[in-house]
Every structure is written in structure tokens, then in C-alpha cells.
mmCIF file of C-alpha atoms in Angstrom:
data_model
loop_
_atom_site.group_PDB
_atom_site.id
_atom_site.type_symbol
_atom_site.label_atom_id
_atom_site.label_comp_id
_atom_site.label_asym_id
_atom_site.label_seq_id
_atom_site.Cartn_x
_atom_site.Cartn_y
_atom_site.Cartn_z
ATOM 1 C CA MET A 12 27.337 68.893 18.588
ATOM 2 C CA LEU A 13 24.004 67.721 19.926
ATOM 3 C CA GLY A 14 22.282 68.973 16.787
ATOM 4 C CA ASN A 15 24.623 66.947 14.571
ATOM 5 C CA LEU A 16 23.866 63.775 16.529
ATOM 6 C CA MET A 17 20.142 64.347 16.129
ATOM 7 C CA HIS A 18 20.536 64.842 12.397
ATOM 8 C CA MET A 19 22.607 61.638 12.167
ATOM 9 C CA LYS A 20 19.916 59.750 14.097
ATOM 10 C CA TYR A 21 17.174 60.919 11.736
ATOM 11 C CA PHE A 22 19.343 60.067 8.728
ATOM 12 C CA ILE A 23 19.866 56.493 9.948
ATOM 13 C CA ILE A 24 16.130 56.079 10.598
ATOM 14 C CA ILE A 25 15.324 57.289 7.068
ATOM 15 C CA ILE A 26 17.868 54.883 5.531
ATOM 16 C CA LEU A 27 16.404 51.967 7.500
ATOM 17 C CA CYS A 28 12.880 52.873 6.383
ATOM 18 C CA ILE A 29 13.986 53.000 2.744
ATOM 19 C CA CYS A 30 15.639 49.561 3.082
ATOM 20 C CA ALA A 31 12.491 48.149 4.641
ATOM 21 C CA LEU A 32 10.324 49.534 1.826
ATOM 22 C CA VAL A 33 12.660 48.112 -0.832
ATOM 23 C CA PHE A 34 12.614 44.698 0.895
ATOM 24 C CA LEU A 35 8.822 44.672 1.101
ATOM 25 C CA TYR A 36 8.527 45.664 -2.556
ATOM 26 C CA TYR A 37 10.733 42.841 -3.793
ATOM 27 C CA GLU A 38 9.292 40.361 -1.289
ATOM 28 C CA ASN A 39 5.742 40.959 -2.538
ATOM 29 C CA ASN A 40 6.326 41.530 -6.247
ATOM 30 C CA LEU A 41 9.346 39.567 -7.401
ATOM 31 C CA ILE A 42 9.130 36.374 -5.340
ATOM 32 C CA THR A 43 8.936 33.214 -7.462
ATOM 33 C CA VAL A 44 6.907 30.276 -6.187
ATOM 34 C CA THR A 45 8.340 27.131 -7.781
ATOM 35 C CA GLU A 46 6.441 24.418 -5.939
ATOM 36 C CA ILE A 47 3.233 24.395 -3.888
ATOM 37 C CA ILE A 48 1.673 21.610 -1.812
ATOM 38 C CA VAL A 49 -1.745 22.020 -0.234
ATOM 39 C CA LYS A 50 -3.283 18.908 1.346
ATOM 40 C CA SER A 51 -7.008 19.634 1.326
ATOM 41 C CA PRO A 52 -9.844 17.910 -0.546
ATOM 42 C CA ASP A 53 -11.797 21.194 -0.554
ATOM 43 C CA LEU A 54 -9.484 22.990 -2.959
ATOM 44 C CA PRO A 55 -10.156 23.036 -6.714
ATOM 45 C CA ASP A 56 -8.372 20.620 -9.032
ATOM 46 C CA ALA A 57 -6.381 23.508 -10.498
ATOM 47 C CA PHE A 58 -5.490 27.103 -9.671
ATOM 48 C CA ASP A 59 -6.687 28.394 -13.071
ATOM 49 C CA GLY A 60 -8.817 31.469 -12.478
ATOM 50 C CA TYR A 61 -7.739 31.743 -8.828
ATOM 51 C CA LYS A 62 -5.430 34.363 -7.336
ATOM 52 C CA ILE A 63 -3.184 33.894 -4.315
ATOM 53 C CA VAL A 64 -3.505 37.169 -2.413
ATOM 54 C CA HIS A 65 -1.447 36.358 0.677
ATOM 55 C CA LEU A 66 1.174 33.837 1.744
ATOM 56 C CA SER A 67 2.387 34.344 5.299
ATOM 57 C CA ASP A 68 5.816 33.233 6.471
ATOM 58 C CA LEU A 69 6.616 31.707 3.097
ATOM 59 C CA HIS A 70 10.187 32.873 2.501
ATOM 60 C CA SER A 71 12.132 29.797 1.338
ATOM 61 C CA SER A 72 9.730 27.182 2.670
ATOM 62 C CA LEU A 73 8.140 24.516 0.489
ATOM 63 C CA PHE A 74 4.447 25.096 -0.225
ATOM 64 C CA VAL A 75 2.929 22.386 -2.421
ATOM 65 C CA PHE A 76 -0.532 21.992 -3.942
ATOM 66 C CA GLN A 77 -1.666 18.368 -4.038
ATOM 67 C CA PRO A 78 -5.395 18.045 -4.822
ATOM 68 C CA ALA A 79 -7.025 15.043 -3.190
ATOM 69 C CA MET A 80 -8.452 12.466 -5.564
ATOM 70 C CA LYS A 81 -12.044 11.390 -5.388
ATOM 71 C CA ALA A 82 -13.039 7.741 -5.036
ATOM 72 C CA ASP A 83 -14.780 7.801 -8.404
ATOM 73 C CA ASP A 84 -11.500 8.872 -10.031
ATOM 74 C CA ILE A 85 -10.253 5.296 -9.531
ATOM 75 C CA SER A 86 -11.458 2.328 -11.570
ATOM 76 C CA TYR A 87 -11.309 -1.117 -9.978
ATOM 77 C CA ASP A 88 -12.591 -2.845 -13.113
ATOM 78 C CA ASP A 89 -9.134 -4.097 -14.043
ATOM 79 C CA ASP A 90 -9.510 -7.208 -11.831
ATOM 80 C CA ILE A 91 -6.034 -6.769 -10.351
ATOM 81 C CA LYS A 92 -4.883 -9.482 -7.948
ATOM 82 C CA LEU A 93 -2.023 -9.339 -5.438
ATOM 83 C CA LEU A 94 0.089 -12.431 -4.719
ATOM 84 C CA TYR A 95 2.661 -11.911 -1.977
ATOM 85 C CA ALA A 96 5.544 -14.285 -1.209
ATOM 86 C CA GLY A 97 7.514 -13.909 1.982
ATOM 87 C CA PRO A 98 7.948 -15.103 5.572
ATOM 88 C CA TYR A 99 4.952 -15.801 7.760
ATOM 89 C CA VAL A 100 4.595 -16.565 11.467
ATOM 90 C CA ASP A 101 2.163 -19.460 11.987
ATOM 91 C CA TYR A 102 0.557 -19.876 15.420
ATOM 92 C CA GLY A 103 -1.437 -22.971 14.506
ATOM 93 C CA PRO A 104 -5.220 -23.399 14.397
ATOM 94 C CA PHE A 105 -6.818 -20.902 16.802
ATOM 95 C CA LYS A 106 -3.328 -20.111 18.200
ATOM 96 C CA SER A 107 -3.038 -23.633 19.523
ATOM 97 C CA SER A 108 0.733 -24.063 19.099
ATOM 98 C CA GLU A 109 4.013 -22.229 19.524
ATOM 99 C CA PRO A 110 4.698 -19.661 16.776
ATOM 100 C CA LYS A 111 6.650 -21.006 13.841
ATOM 101 C CA LEU A 112 8.350 -18.913 11.156
ATOM 102 C CA LEU A 113 7.557 -20.182 7.676
ATOM 103 C CA GLU A 114 9.535 -19.023 4.658
ATOM 104 C CA ASN A 115 8.494 -18.461 1.048
ATOM 105 C CA ILE A 116 4.735 -18.747 1.604
ATOM 106 C CA PRO A 117 2.804 -17.421 -1.430
ATOM 107 C CA ARG A 118 -0.587 -16.001 -0.484
ATOM 108 C CA TYR A 119 -3.203 -13.941 -2.243
ATOM 109 C CA ILE A 120 -4.245 -10.736 -0.491
ATOM 110 C CA PHE A 121 -7.896 -9.621 -0.551
ATOM 111 C CA PRO A 122 -8.510 -6.274 1.192
ATOM 112 C CA TYR A 123 -11.823 -4.486 1.608
ATOM 113 C CA THR A 124 -13.274 -2.771 -1.457
ATOM 114 C CA ASP A 125 -11.715 0.672 -0.953
ATOM 115 C CA GLN A 126 -8.234 -0.783 -0.322
ATOM 116 C CA ARG A 127 -7.963 -2.986 -3.392
ATOM 117 C CA PRO A 128 -5.013 -2.568 -5.758
ATOM 118 C CA PHE A 129 -5.662 -0.352 -8.762
ATOM 119 C CA ILE A 130 -3.661 0.852 -11.735
ATOM 120 C CA LYS A 131 -3.184 4.537 -12.533
ATOM 121 C CA ASP A 132 -0.736 5.907 -15.090
ATOM 122 C CA GLY A 133 0.801 2.453 -15.479
ATOM 123 C CA LYS A 134 1.488 2.003 -11.748
ATOM 124 C CA THR A 135 -0.195 -0.396 -9.296
ATOM 125 C CA TYR A 136 -1.181 1.341 -6.048
ATOM 126 C CA LEU A 137 -2.058 0.090 -2.563
ATOM 127 C CA PRO A 138 -2.865 1.997 0.652
ATOM 128 C CA LEU A 139 0.210 2.818 2.730
ATOM 129 C CA ARG A 140 -0.963 1.065 5.871
ATOM 130 C CA LEU A 141 -1.998 -2.068 4.000
ATOM 131 C CA ILE A 142 1.327 -2.582 2.228
ATOM 132 C CA PHE A 143 3.262 -1.865 5.436
ATOM 133 C CA ASP A 144 1.141 -4.399 7.324
ATOM 134 C CA ILE A 145 1.549 -7.053 4.630
ATOM 135 C CA LEU A 146 5.328 -6.604 4.575
ATOM 136 C CA GLY A 147 5.632 -6.661 8.364
ATOM 137 C CA TYR A 148 6.563 -3.030 9.042
ATOM 138 C CA GLN A 149 5.560 -1.020 12.095
ATOM 139 C CA VAL A 150 4.310 2.516 11.455
ATOM 140 C CA HIS A 151 4.700 5.616 13.647
ATOM 141 C CA TRP A 152 2.607 8.494 12.364
ATOM 142 C CA LYS A 153 1.451 11.549 14.309
ATOM 143 C CA LYS A 154 -1.591 13.519 13.213
ATOM 144 C CA ASP A 155 -0.763 16.599 11.117
ATOM 145 C CA ASP A 156 2.843 15.417 10.770
ATOM 146 C CA ASP A 157 4.222 15.010 7.250
ATOM 147 C CA SER A 158 6.823 12.449 8.343
ATOM 148 C CA ILE A 159 5.947 8.772 8.770
ATOM 149 C CA THR A 160 8.452 6.433 10.411
ATOM 150 C CA ILE A 161 8.420 2.903 8.947
ATOM 151 C CA TYR A 162 10.518 0.267 10.661
ATOM 152 C CA ASN A 163 11.115 -3.372 11.524
ATOM 153 C CA GLU A 164 13.966 -5.190 13.243
ATOM 154 C CA GLN A 165 16.282 -4.797 10.248
ATOM 155 C CA GLU A 166 15.614 -1.341 8.824
ATOM 156 C CA LYS A 167 14.082 2.078 9.312
ATOM 157 C CA MET A 168 12.705 4.511 6.728
ATOM 158 C CA ILE A 169 11.184 7.985 6.830
ATOM 159 C CA LEU A 170 8.363 8.767 4.414
ATOM 160 C CA ASN A 171 7.590 12.449 3.867
ATOM 161 C CA THR A 172 4.109 12.951 2.426
ATOM 162 C CA SER A 173 4.777 16.589 1.488
ATOM 163 C CA THR A 174 7.935 16.056 -0.546
ATOM 164 C CA LYS A 175 6.833 12.564 -1.643
ATOM 165 C CA THR A 176 10.157 11.017 -0.722
ATOM 166 C CA ILE A 177 11.382 8.075 1.340
ATOM 167 C CA THR A 178 14.700 8.324 3.146
ATOM 168 C CA ALA A 179 16.401 4.993 3.794
ATOM 169 C CA GLY A 180 19.868 5.310 5.294
ATOM 170 C CA ASP A 181 21.751 7.885 3.230
ATOM 171 C CA LYS A 182 19.528 7.451 0.144
ATOM 172 C CA VAL A 183 16.431 9.435 -0.804
ATOM 173 C CA PHE A 184 13.824 7.967 -3.172
ATOM 174 C CA ASP A 185 10.987 9.765 -4.945
ATOM 175 C CA VAL A 186 7.594 8.062 -4.554
ATOM 176 C CA PRO A 187 4.531 9.411 -6.418
ATOM 177 C CA LEU A 188 1.974 9.175 -3.605
ATOM 178 C CA LEU A 189 -1.740 9.608 -4.236
ATOM 179 C CA LEU A 190 -4.107 11.099 -1.675
ATOM 180 C CA MET A 191 -7.694 9.861 -1.818
ATOM 181 C CA GLU A 192 -10.350 10.295 0.871
ATOM 182 C CA ASN A 193 -7.727 11.070 3.545
ATOM 183 C CA ARG A 194 -5.776 7.915 2.707
ATOM 184 C CA TYR A 195 -2.391 7.783 1.003
ATOM 185 C CA PHE A 196 -1.684 5.228 -1.723
ATOM 186 C CA ILE A 197 1.790 4.187 -2.823
ATOM 187 C CA PRO A 198 2.935 2.498 -6.065
ATOM 188 C CA LEU A 199 4.268 -0.981 -5.331
ATOM 189 C CA ARG A 200 7.110 -0.915 -7.837
ATOM 190 C CA ASP A 201 8.477 2.376 -6.509
ATOM 191 C CA PHE A 202 8.331 1.080 -2.936
ATOM 192 C CA SER A 203 10.056 -2.177 -3.925
ATOM 193 C CA LYS A 204 13.014 -0.131 -5.197
ATOM 194 C CA VAL A 205 13.385 1.330 -1.710
ATOM 195 C CA THR A 206 13.241 -2.017 0.104
ATOM 196 C CA GLY A 207 15.073 -4.146 -2.470
ATOM 197 C CA ASP A 208 12.061 -6.429 -2.883
ATOM 198 C CA SER A 209 11.125 -7.957 -6.249
ATOM 199 C CA ILE A 210 7.948 -7.354 -8.195
ATOM 200 C CA MET A 211 6.589 -9.170 -11.249
ATOM 201 C CA TRP A 212 3.511 -8.854 -13.436
ATOM 202 C CA ASP A 213 1.527 -11.844 -14.765
ATOM 203 C CA GLY A 214 -0.406 -10.395 -17.678
ATOM 204 C CA ASP A 215 -2.401 -13.572 -18.311
ATOM 205 C CA THR A 216 -4.082 -13.462 -14.887
ATOM 206 C CA ARG A 217 -3.549 -9.722 -14.209
ATOM 207 C CA THR A 218 -1.657 -10.534 -11.020
ATOM 208 C CA VAL A 219 0.985 -8.459 -9.264
ATOM 209 C CA ILE A 220 3.531 -10.819 -7.680
ATOM 210 C CA TYR A 221 5.436 -9.173 -4.829
ATOM 211 C CA VAL A 222 8.404 -11.131 -3.420
ATOM 212 C CA LYS A 223 9.998 -10.007 -0.157
ATOM 213 C CA LYS A 224 13.760 -9.483 -0.215
ATOM 214 C CA GLY A 225 15.497 -12.726 0.741
ATOM 215 C CA SER A 226 12.458 -14.849 -0.157
ATOM 216 C CA SER A 227 11.833 -17.100 -3.145
ATOM 217 C CA PHE A 228 8.660 -17.313 -5.192
ATOM 218 C CA ILE A 229 7.193 -20.807 -5.476
ATOM 219 C CA LYS A 230 4.506 -20.694 -8.151
ATOM 220 C CA PRO A 231 1.321 -22.445 -6.958
ATOM 221 C CA SER A 232 -0.040 -25.351 -8.993
ATOM 222 C CA VAL A 233 -3.378 -23.562 -9.247
ATOM 223 C CA THR A 234 -4.080 -19.932 -10.056
ATOM 224 C CA ILE A 235 -6.762 -17.405 -9.212
ATOM 225 C CA THR A 236 -7.856 -16.062 -12.587
ATOM 226 C CA LYS A 237 -10.827 -13.831 -11.758
ATOM 227 C CA VAL A 238 -12.019 -11.774 -8.787
ATOM 228 C CA GLU A 239 -15.280 -9.895 -8.298
ATOM 229 C CA TYR A 240 -16.370 -7.743 -5.348
ATOM 230 C CA LYS A 241 -19.931 -7.146 -4.201
ATOM 231 C CA LYS A 242 -19.997 -4.426 -1.575
ATOM 232 C CA GLY A 243 -22.424 -4.700 1.338
ATOM 233 C CA ARG A 244 -23.196 -2.417 4.240
ATOM 234 C CA TYR A 245 -20.579 -3.791 6.645
ATOM 235 C CA SER A 246 -18.641 -6.276 4.515
ATOM 236 C CA ALA A 247 -17.966 -7.219 0.919
ATOM 237 C CA GLU A 248 -18.451 -10.562 -0.793
ATOM 238 C CA VAL A 249 -15.469 -11.706 -2.830
ATOM 239 C CA LYS A 250 -16.009 -14.217 -5.616
ATOM 240 C CA CYS A 251 -12.951 -15.963 -7.054
ATOM 241 C CA ILE A 252 -12.247 -18.443 -9.810
ATOM 242 C CA ILE A 253 -9.476 -20.971 -9.099
ATOM 243 C CA LYS A 254 -8.036 -22.589 -12.228
ATOM 244 C CA ASN A 255 -6.114 -25.858 -12.354
ATOM 245 C CA THR A 256 -2.960 -24.679 -14.116
ATOM 246 C CA SER A 257 -0.812 -27.572 -12.847
ATOM 247 C CA GLY A 258 -0.925 -29.403 -16.171
ATOM 248 C CA GLU A 259 -2.169 -32.526 -14.372
ATOM 249 C CA ILE A 260 -5.411 -33.876 -12.980
ATOM 250 C CA ILE A 261 -5.802 -32.995 -9.306
ATOM 251 C CA PRO A 262 -6.949 -36.101 -7.394
ATOM 252 C CA GLN A 263 -9.927 -35.975 -5.068
ATOM 253 C CA ASN A 264 -9.245 -34.221 -1.740
ATOM 254 C CA LYS A 265 -5.902 -32.811 -2.916
ATOM 255 C CA LEU A 266 -6.870 -29.266 -3.894
ATOM 256 C CA VAL A 267 -6.541 -27.109 -0.792
ATOM 257 C CA ALA A 268 -7.435 -23.476 -0.135
ATOM 258 C CA VAL A 269 -6.739 -22.156 3.358
ATOM 259 C CA MET A 270 -7.541 -18.658 4.481
ATOM 260 C CA ASP A 271 -7.876 -16.342 7.427
ATOM 261 C CA THR A 272 -8.557 -12.754 8.386
ATOM 262 C CA VAL A 273 -5.864 -10.241 9.327
ATOM 263 C CA GLY A 274 -6.992 -7.289 11.389
ATOM 264 C CA GLY A 275 -10.013 -9.017 12.889
ATOM 265 C CA GLN A 276 -10.367 -11.606 15.632
ATOM 266 C CA SER A 277 -7.998 -14.150 14.103
ATOM 267 C CA LEU A 278 -4.389 -13.930 12.993
ATOM 268 C CA THR A 279 -3.756 -17.567 12.108
ATOM 269 C CA PHE A 280 -4.764 -20.126 9.529
ATOM 270 C CA ALA A 281 -7.642 -21.776 11.363
ATOM 271 C CA THR A 282 -8.821 -24.396 8.897
ATOM 272 C CA ASP A 283 -8.949 -25.370 5.251
ATOM 273 C CA PHE A 284 -11.408 -23.270 3.277
ATOM 274 C CA TYR A 285 -12.035 -25.506 0.277
ATOM 275 C CA ARG A 286 -11.159 -29.019 -0.892
ATOM 276 C CA ASN A 287 -12.387 -31.125 -3.804
ATOM 277 C CA ARG A 288 -14.011 -33.766 -1.625
ATOM 278 C CA ASP A 289 -16.315 -35.144 -4.326
ATOM 279 C CA LYS A 290 -14.261 -35.544 -7.500
ATOM 280 C CA ASP A 291 -11.003 -35.140 -9.359
ATOM 281 C CA ILE A 292 -10.291 -31.802 -11.021
ATOM 282 C CA SER A 293 -9.333 -31.897 -14.683
ATOM 283 C CA ILE A 294 -6.651 -29.785 -16.349
ATOM 284 C CA ASN A 295 -7.707 -26.126 -16.731
ATOM 285 C CA GLU A 296 -10.943 -26.760 -14.840
ATOM 286 C CA LEU A 297 -12.425 -23.700 -13.115
ATOM 287 C CA ILE A 298 -13.541 -23.851 -9.480
ATOM 288 C CA PRO A 299 -15.650 -20.971 -8.074
ATOM 289 C CA VAL A 300 -15.227 -19.992 -4.409
ATOM 290 C CA SER A 301 -16.560 -17.054 -2.383
ATOM 291 C CA PHE A 302 -16.013 -15.469 1.023
ATOM 292 C CA PHE A 303 -16.546 -12.190 2.883
ATOM 293 C CA VAL A 304 -14.087 -9.510 3.971
ATOM 294 C CA ASP A 305 -14.938 -6.843 6.565
ATOM 295 C CA ARG A 306 -13.881 -3.220 6.773
ATOM 296 C CA GLU A 307 -10.385 -2.532 8.119
ATOM 297 C CA THR A 308 -9.372 -6.161 7.514
ATOM 298 C CA TYR A 309 -8.000 -8.250 4.690
ATOM 299 C CA LYS A 310 -8.082 -11.935 3.815
ATOM 300 C CA ILE A 311 -5.118 -14.178 3.159
ATOM 301 C CA LEU A 312 -5.808 -17.054 0.768
ATOM 302 C CA ILE A 313 -3.276 -19.824 0.107
ATOM 303 C CA VAL A 314 -4.097 -22.254 -2.681
ATOM 304 C CA GLY A 315 -2.233 -25.332 -3.816
ATOM 305 C CA VAL A 316 -2.201 -29.063 -4.340
ATOM 306 C CA TYR A 317 -1.423 -31.207 -1.315
ATOM 307 C CA ASP A 318 1.707 -33.386 -1.807
ATOM 308 C CA ARG A 319 2.752 -31.210 -4.778
ATOM 309 C CA ASP A 320 3.137 -27.705 -3.387
ATOM 310 C CA SER A 321 5.754 -27.941 -0.645
ATOM 311 C CA TYR A 322 4.700 -24.742 1.148
ATOM 312 C CA LEU A 323 1.397 -26.403 2.193
ATOM 313 C CA GLU A 324 3.280 -28.954 4.286
ATOM 314 C CA GLY A 325 4.614 -26.273 6.625
ATOM 315 C CA ILE A 326 1.248 -24.686 7.416
ATOM 316 C CA ASN A 327 -0.399 -26.007 10.560
ATOM 317 C CA PHE A 328 -4.075 -26.002 9.568
ATOM 318 C CA LEU A 329 -6.912 -28.459 10.155
ATOM 319 C CA VAL A 330 -6.743 -31.000 7.348
ATOM 320 C CA GLY A 331 -9.977 -32.807 8.109
ATOM 321 C CA ASP A 332 -10.103 -36.157 6.367
ATOM 322 C CA LEU A 333 -7.040 -35.665 4.178
ATOM 323 C CA PRO A 334 -5.236 -39.012 3.773
#
């Protein structure tokens, strides 16, 4: 009786060993990898000529190869401009007054050189953090975590950098993220589909017009038609051309450009940046202006004609000797 039990024990052990060998054979030889993501700038741009010799703990997990782009893979020669229309909280010159919520304020956005908008494969991209900051979202992002929580008082979204998806409520949206120099870039049009915002393209001035959901776009009487960047050691000089596209002569002292820095010392419109103090401005006349933008900041520039563009009346800035 004891001998039979011993034989049965050895038989079971042999069967288990055979099952284990069969499992290992199929696990190592017949597994099909359908999608791979690897977030590392040190990997080659393709796996051609390379052999994967070991994948630990793969099983049914998602392993994705996503080569990081290099800075010189992006061309900023397209002179793309970003005009954003949406709510803005105004604190007055040098935070001298109670905060006031202003609606439908169109403003041009000028980030530092490596955060400018660019076009790739027909899509306009901006850095994740920049677009979230412009649109008024808070961001919660832990190091080495693929999930980014994006939220404000009205909504919450989860962006997964591995699967390149955004989950908003019960809906999941695909977003073709780009990774460049440890910074993620997101296409504006794809993100606007998630938030319900509107986006337009002005081909004449090569301007992306982004309108926040619930806001209206009031077209300024003057337009920025050209932008050039000159990168310095700690800041970049931005040269712009403002064109009188109002169809009328702009009287002396009526052209106004107000600006300020976001991310630096100031968060309010401190003073007017430019006014035509010396002369009238004829139809289609070009006015050159320049300013500097520092790293990790961006400039807001609002242009318009005083007494014509209604959004200027709501901004509490120093008007100097305006009548």
C-alpha cells in the first residue's frame, strides 16, 4: 500500500514537471507582443537589427516603445502664433485692486523658445504644462507615474502618457502625445475635443485661435502678423509686427498693447506696453514691437484700439495720458 502511494506521488510530480516545461516553452516561443512602449531617449529610433532577449513579468501587460524626439526634429520656422480667448482674473496694476473676473479676453501667448507652438504631421502642439496653465487647470503629477490628474472647479481628467489617452467622465479619448527632451507635447485640436473648447486656424496670419468653452471670440481690430525669436543665454527677445487690420485709420494714442509675464514676479497687467503717441496709424500700416521672455515663463499680449475694442475697457491697466 505504501509503495503504491509513493509511486502515485512520483507520478504526480512528473506530470507537474511536464506541465511546467510545456508552459515555459509556449511562454518563451509563442508569445505575441502587439504593442511596446519604452520611455527613454537613449533607445534607438527603431528596433531594426535589435533582438529582445528577455522580458520579465510581461504576461498580458502593456509594453510600449515610444522613442523620444530630439529638439532638432522640430522646426519653429512656421511662425505659428497662439491667440487664446477666455476668462481672465484681473488684479489691477501691481495687484492694487480686488480681483475681477473678465470674460472673452483675447490675448496672444508668447512662451519661451522651447515651448513655442509647432506643427508636426498637420497638428499644432504645445507643452502639456503650458496649455494646462493657459486654460486654468491644476496638474497633479508624480514622478515615474504614467497618470496625470488635470482638474479645475468644474471638471477632472486623467491623462495616461503610456496609453496616450485622456479619460474624462465615462469617455476615453486618444491623444497623440510627443515626448521631447523629457517634456510632453499635446496637439491642441485633440485636446479641444476632450474639453469641448473651440479651435480655429487663420491661414493668412498663421494663427491658432483657441476659444475656451463658454467664451466668445472678439476679433481684435489689429493683428499680429509676424513673430521672430532671438534666443539669449537666460531669455529670448521676441520681435512682433502689429498690423492695422481694422479697415480704418487709428487716431493718435488709440492703439494699445498691454502685456505681462505669467510665471515670473507678476501675474497682472501692470501697464500699457505700446501706444501710438506721435501719430495716426493708417490702414494696413505695420508697427514693430519687441520684448523679452524668460525661461519657465510666458508673456500675455493684448492688442486693440481704445474705444473700439470693448474688451480693453474691462482691463484695469495704467492708461497714462489717454484722453
